[in-house]
Amino acid sequence: RHVIAANEGNAIALAAGYHLASGKLPLVYMQNSGLGNAVNPLLSLCDQDVYSIPLLLLIGWRGEPGVHDEPQHIKQGKIQLDLLQAMDIPYAIISEDEQEVEKIISKSIGIAVKENRPFSFVVKKGTFDTYKSPSCTLDNKLMKREEFLEIILKQLPTNSIIVSTTGKTSREIFEIREKKGKSHNQDFLTVGSMGHCSSIALGIAIRITNKKFLENNNLKLVKSKGIEEFFMRICLSFIICYTIAIVSWQIYKSFKKN
């Protein structure tokens, strides 16, 4: 059974709970950019010095030294093996040239179960065949993401600061600006830090809000010329997230019908 978690840390905790309830060995698979999110539960929950919970990690090795990759993966890939060693998590490297994968997996499972500890498989680029998902016909009436982004960007004031998440959303915002001959000065196109885009935006919004503090004895009151704008931006963020969720749900239902 495959269970999709909100982030890698949640996935580790979910796997730990599964083991506690079933006694079985769970597998958590992730890209190594998400290993940072998993560090805390791996060390403070699953480690042999805490609850000693056995589980398998299947980690895709982005940014492997000597292999071309995007900038946000370079550092993580460089320290990948050192990080696992520092965490005292034994690992095995798997590549497309590996001839004894079944033996490696069997031995690794034995270590995880016998020693009650996490064990990691580090998978090199190109190890797995390309996966072809079943073809589905989308409802042509559904709005595409880029169309949605164009509508949102058109409605925002020209001085709005845009923080977009890593992946195609940032790429498409860049392309929309280029197509319309608009400046990129107000855009922060996040290329890494997956899952933390909204917090970056909140930090910016808090800082640029013009606050004035008035002290009346021990009572502090806050007046802000920009507080309406601040809350407008926060509300807009929720509206965007809600709209994206609705669009995603429509697409999901379209897939289900097909």
Tab-separated table of C-alpha atoms in Angstrom:
chain	number	residue	atom	x	y	z
A	1	ARG	CA	0.000	0.000	0.000
A	2	HIS	CA	1.299	3.451	-0.944
A	3	VAL	CA	0.481	6.394	1.330
A	4	ILE	CA	1.270	9.958	0.222
A	5	ALA	CA	2.462	12.178	3.082
A	6	ALA	CA	2.572	15.979	3.305
A	7	ASN	CA	6.362	15.930	3.570
A	8	GLU	CA	9.264	13.587	4.226
A	9	GLY	CA	9.251	14.108	7.998
A	10	ASN	CA	5.587	13.151	8.090
A	11	ALA	CA	6.391	10.085	5.997
A	12	ILE	CA	8.997	8.888	8.522
A	13	ALA	CA	6.567	9.374	11.419
A	14	LEU	CA	3.801	7.625	9.472
A	15	ALA	CA	6.109	4.684	8.789
A	16	ALA	CA	7.084	4.533	12.461
A	17	GLY	CA	3.434	4.380	13.477
A	18	TYR	CA	2.807	1.647	10.931
A	19	HIS	CA	5.641	-0.429	12.381
A	20	LEU	CA	4.451	0.102	15.947
A	21	ALA	CA	0.974	-1.100	15.003
A	22	SER	CA	1.924	-3.992	12.716
A	23	GLY	CA	5.477	-5.026	13.532
A	24	LYS	CA	6.169	-4.950	9.787
A	25	LEU	CA	9.035	-3.195	7.982
A	26	PRO	CA	7.917	0.004	6.208
A	27	LEU	CA	9.588	1.623	3.203
A	28	VAL	CA	9.830	5.399	2.833
A	29	TYR	CA	10.911	6.682	-0.566
A	30	MET	CA	11.968	10.237	-1.298
A	31	GLN	CA	14.244	12.472	-3.305
A	32	ASN	CA	17.340	13.412	-1.296
A	33	SER	CA	16.285	17.065	-1.281
A	34	GLY	CA	13.680	15.951	1.255
A	35	LEU	CA	16.122	14.185	3.561
A	36	GLY	CA	16.544	17.412	5.538
A	37	ASN	CA	12.838	17.303	6.421
A	38	ALA	CA	13.282	13.728	7.624
A	39	VAL	CA	16.342	14.302	9.852
A	40	ASN	CA	14.434	15.136	13.030
A	41	PRO	CA	12.137	12.067	13.194
A	42	LEU	CA	14.970	9.813	12.021
A	43	LEU	CA	17.194	10.959	14.895
A	44	SER	CA	14.667	11.686	17.645
A	45	LEU	CA	12.161	8.913	16.923
A	46	CYS	CA	13.624	6.023	14.918
A	47	ASP	CA	17.227	6.075	16.107
A	48	GLN	CA	18.573	3.129	18.129
A	49	ASP	CA	19.089	5.448	21.113
A	50	VAL	CA	15.401	6.391	21.146
A	51	TYR	CA	12.640	3.985	19.969
A	52	SER	CA	14.897	1.925	17.694
A	53	ILE	CA	12.404	1.595	14.835
A	54	PRO	CA	13.393	-0.404	11.752
A	55	LEU	CA	12.507	1.032	8.368
A	56	LEU	CA	13.928	1.225	4.860
A	57	LEU	CA	14.721	4.466	3.067
A	58	LEU	CA	14.811	4.614	-0.725
A	59	ILE	CA	16.534	7.892	-1.603
A	60	GLY	CA	17.006	9.247	-5.113
A	61	TRP	CA	20.486	10.761	-5.390
A	62	ARG	CA	20.023	14.181	-6.992
A	63	GLY	CA	23.159	16.296	-7.287
A	64	GLU	CA	25.553	13.350	-7.217
A	65	PRO	CA	29.118	14.684	-7.633
A	66	GLY	CA	30.128	14.546	-11.290
A	67	VAL	CA	26.542	14.258	-12.529
A	68	HIS	CA	24.888	17.380	-13.986
A	69	ASP	CA	21.862	18.608	-12.031
A	70	GLU	CA	19.988	21.747	-11.016
A	71	PRO	CA	21.748	24.224	-8.651
A	72	GLN	CA	19.485	23.523	-5.666
A	73	HIS	CA	20.557	19.858	-5.627
A	74	ILE	CA	24.336	20.316	-5.792
A	75	LYS	CA	25.084	20.791	-2.080
A	76	GLN	CA	22.612	18.140	-0.927
A	77	GLY	CA	24.068	15.658	-3.397
A	78	LYS	CA	27.631	16.461	-2.374
A	79	ILE	CA	27.009	15.739	1.320
A	80	GLN	CA	24.493	12.926	0.832
A	81	LEU	CA	26.661	10.039	2.008
A	82	ASP	CA	28.408	12.119	4.703
A	83	LEU	CA	25.009	13.076	6.111
A	84	LEU	CA	23.887	9.465	6.376
A	85	GLN	CA	27.178	8.553	8.041
A	86	ALA	CA	26.820	11.415	10.524
A	87	MET	CA	23.304	10.169	11.341
A	88	ASP	CA	24.668	6.635	11.821
A	89	ILE	CA	22.336	5.252	9.151
A	90	PRO	CA	23.902	2.378	7.180
A	91	TYR	CA	23.357	2.558	3.434
A	92	ALA	CA	23.893	0.778	0.128
A	93	ILE	CA	24.364	2.519	-3.224
A	94	ILE	CA	22.329	1.120	-6.116
A	95	SER	CA	23.045	1.968	-9.755
A	96	GLU	CA	22.016	0.663	-13.176
A	97	ASP	CA	25.281	-1.317	-13.296
A	98	GLU	CA	24.534	-3.202	-10.092
A	99	GLN	CA	24.237	-6.940	-10.800
A	100	GLU	CA	23.245	-8.217	-7.368
A	101	VAL	CA	20.396	-5.906	-6.378
A	102	GLU	CA	18.303	-8.695	-4.853
A	103	LYS	CA	21.171	-9.792	-2.612
A	104	ILE	CA	21.814	-6.202	-1.510
A	105	ILE	CA	18.131	-5.680	-0.686
A	106	SER	CA	17.906	-8.967	1.212
A	107	LYS	CA	21.026	-8.174	3.245
A	108	SER	CA	19.804	-4.631	3.963
A	109	ILE	CA	16.419	-5.845	5.190
A	110	GLY	CA	18.231	-8.251	7.487
A	111	ILE	CA	20.273	-5.403	9.003
A	112	ALA	CA	17.207	-3.184	9.529
A	113	VAL	CA	15.190	-5.970	11.183
A	114	LYS	CA	17.964	-7.571	13.223
A	115	GLU	CA	19.402	-4.285	14.528
A	116	ASN	CA	16.061	-2.399	14.738
A	117	ARG	CA	17.307	0.644	12.875
A	118	PRO	CA	16.732	2.595	9.653
A	119	PHE	CA	18.649	1.455	6.560
A	120	SER	CA	18.973	3.524	3.388
A	121	PHE	CA	19.239	2.682	-0.293
A	122	VAL	CA	20.847	5.539	-2.225
A	123	VAL	CA	19.768	5.243	-5.852
A	124	LYS	CA	21.829	6.797	-8.611
A	125	LYS	CA	20.322	8.621	-11.569
A	126	GLY	CA	19.254	6.331	-14.423
A	127	THR	CA	18.879	3.238	-12.262
A	128	PHE	CA	15.170	2.817	-12.944
A	129	ASP	CA	13.452	2.609	-16.301
A	130	THR	CA	11.255	5.500	-17.372
A	131	TYR	CA	7.760	5.044	-15.989
A	132	LYS	CA	4.899	5.557	-18.414
A	133	SER	CA	1.668	6.389	-16.634
A	134	PRO	CA	-1.640	5.231	-18.127
A	135	SER	CA	-2.890	7.695	-20.713
A	136	CYS	CA	-5.819	9.771	-19.539
A	137	THR	CA	-7.942	12.227	-21.441
A	138	LEU	CA	-8.348	15.484	-19.588
A	139	ASP	CA	-11.532	17.490	-19.761
A	140	ASN	CA	-10.743	20.316	-22.203
A	141	LYS	CA	-12.952	22.618	-20.158
A	142	LEU	CA	-10.547	22.495	-17.234
A	143	MET	CA	-8.276	25.487	-16.748
A	144	LYS	CA	-4.557	24.880	-17.205
A	145	ARG	CA	-2.149	26.002	-14.498
A	146	GLU	CA	-0.464	28.624	-16.703
A	147	GLU	CA	-3.847	30.112	-17.635
A	148	PHE	CA	-4.719	30.319	-13.949
A	149	LEU	CA	-1.405	32.012	-13.150
A	150	GLU	CA	-1.957	34.577	-15.908
A	151	ILE	CA	-5.342	35.503	-14.433
A	152	ILE	CA	-3.911	35.826	-10.917
A	153	LEU	CA	-0.931	37.933	-12.029
A	154	LYS	CA	-3.200	40.216	-14.064
A	155	GLN	CA	-5.409	40.949	-11.034
A	156	LEU	CA	-2.573	41.777	-8.633
A	157	PRO	CA	-1.356	45.356	-8.118
A	158	THR	CA	1.826	46.076	-10.056
A	159	ASN	CA	3.792	46.608	-6.822
A	160	SER	CA	2.868	43.188	-5.400
A	161	ILE	CA	5.703	40.914	-4.390
A	162	ILE	CA	5.290	37.419	-5.844
A	163	VAL	CA	6.871	34.379	-4.195
A	164	SER	CA	6.355	31.221	-6.237
A	165	THR	CA	7.137	27.635	-5.363
A	166	THR	CA	9.837	25.481	-6.920
A	167	GLY	CA	9.122	23.666	-10.156
A	168	LYS	CA	6.822	24.522	-13.033
A	169	THR	CA	4.940	27.265	-11.185
A	170	SER	CA	8.069	29.440	-11.013
A	171	ARG	CA	9.067	28.556	-14.565
A	172	GLU	CA	5.652	29.498	-15.915
A	173	ILE	CA	5.559	32.788	-14.003
A	174	PHE	CA	8.965	33.610	-15.508
A	175	GLU	CA	7.674	32.730	-18.994
A	176	ILE	CA	4.503	34.805	-18.513
A	177	ARG	CA	6.575	37.845	-17.509
A	178	GLU	CA	8.837	37.349	-20.524
A	179	LYS	CA	5.915	36.935	-22.913
A	180	LYS	CA	4.300	40.142	-21.704
A	181	GLY	CA	7.569	42.082	-21.499
A	182	LYS	CA	7.141	42.577	-17.740
A	183	SER	CA	9.867	43.031	-15.141
A	184	HIS	CA	10.964	40.228	-12.804
A	185	ASN	CA	12.013	42.677	-10.070
A	186	GLN	CA	9.020	41.894	-7.813
A	187	ASP	CA	9.259	38.115	-8.217
A	188	PHE	CA	11.128	35.641	-6.019
A	189	LEU	CA	11.157	32.400	-7.975
A	190	THR	CA	12.027	29.732	-5.410
A	191	VAL	CA	14.191	26.992	-6.936
A	192	GLY	CA	14.656	24.887	-3.797
A	193	SER	CA	13.265	24.638	-0.266
A	194	MET	CA	10.237	22.659	-1.408
A	195	GLY	CA	7.220	23.137	0.827
A	196	HIS	CA	8.474	26.359	2.414
A	197	CYS	CA	7.437	28.924	-0.196
A	198	SER	CA	4.501	30.256	1.861
A	199	SER	CA	6.784	30.838	4.861
A	200	ILE	CA	9.221	32.812	2.707
A	201	ALA	CA	6.291	34.940	1.564
A	202	LEU	CA	5.053	35.419	5.121
A	203	GLY	CA	8.513	36.545	6.246
A	204	ILE	CA	8.611	39.119	3.462
A	205	ALA	CA	5.068	40.305	4.187
A	206	ILE	CA	5.799	40.756	7.906
A	207	ARG	CA	8.963	42.759	7.210
A	208	ILE	CA	7.542	45.143	4.605
A	209	THR	CA	4.446	45.976	6.650
A	210	ASN	CA	4.888	49.493	8.055
A	211	LYS	CA	4.266	49.048	11.781
A	212	LYS	CA	4.068	51.694	14.477
A	213	PHE	CA	4.100	50.731	18.120
A	214	LEU	CA	2.462	52.899	20.762
A	215	GLU	CA	3.100	52.201	24.419
A	216	ASN	CA	0.464	53.040	26.993
A	217	ASN	CA	1.864	51.974	30.385
A	218	ASN	CA	2.199	48.166	30.059
A	219	LEU	CA	-0.258	47.966	27.160
A	220	LYS	CA	1.171	47.814	23.666
A	221	LEU	CA	-1.057	48.778	20.788
A	222	VAL	CA	-0.216	48.264	17.160
A	223	LYS	CA	-1.142	50.620	14.376
A	224	SER	CA	-0.108	49.830	10.858
A	225	LYS	CA	-0.519	51.781	7.662
A	226	GLY	CA	0.129	48.606	5.740
A	227	ILE	CA	-1.792	46.181	7.918
A	228	GLU	CA	-4.750	46.091	5.520
A	229	GLU	CA	-2.383	45.316	2.674
A	230	PHE	CA	-0.669	42.686	4.792
A	231	PHE	CA	-3.900	40.849	5.567
A	232	MET	CA	-5.022	41.261	1.973
A	233	ARG	CA	-1.882	39.463	0.843
A	234	ILE	CA	-2.329	36.700	3.391
A	235	CYS	CA	-5.965	36.270	2.347
A	236	LEU	CA	-4.886	36.265	-1.294
A	237	SER	CA	-2.408	33.486	-0.526
A	238	PHE	CA	-5.214	31.426	0.985
A	239	ILE	CA	-7.438	32.173	-2.018
A	240	ILE	CA	-4.696	31.076	-4.427
A	241	CYS	CA	-4.056	27.872	-2.466
A	242	TYR	CA	-7.791	27.175	-2.241
A	243	THR	CA	-8.267	27.779	-5.959
A	244	ILE	CA	-5.348	25.526	-6.839
A	245	ALA	CA	-6.866	22.842	-4.609
A	246	ILE	CA	-10.218	23.165	-6.407
A	247	VAL	CA	-8.544	22.970	-9.828
A	248	SER	CA	-6.524	19.937	-8.689
A	249	TRP	CA	-9.688	18.257	-7.428
A	250	GLN	CA	-11.402	18.868	-10.775
A	251	ILE	CA	-8.451	17.296	-12.595
A	252	TYR	CA	-8.490	14.345	-10.184
A	253	LYS	CA	-12.206	13.776	-10.800
A	254	SER	CA	-11.578	13.963	-14.541
A	255	PHE	CA	-8.915	11.236	-14.214
A	256	LYS	CA	-11.284	9.091	-12.154
A	257	LYS	CA	-13.969	9.295	-14.805
A	258	ASN	CA	-11.519	8.064	-17.419
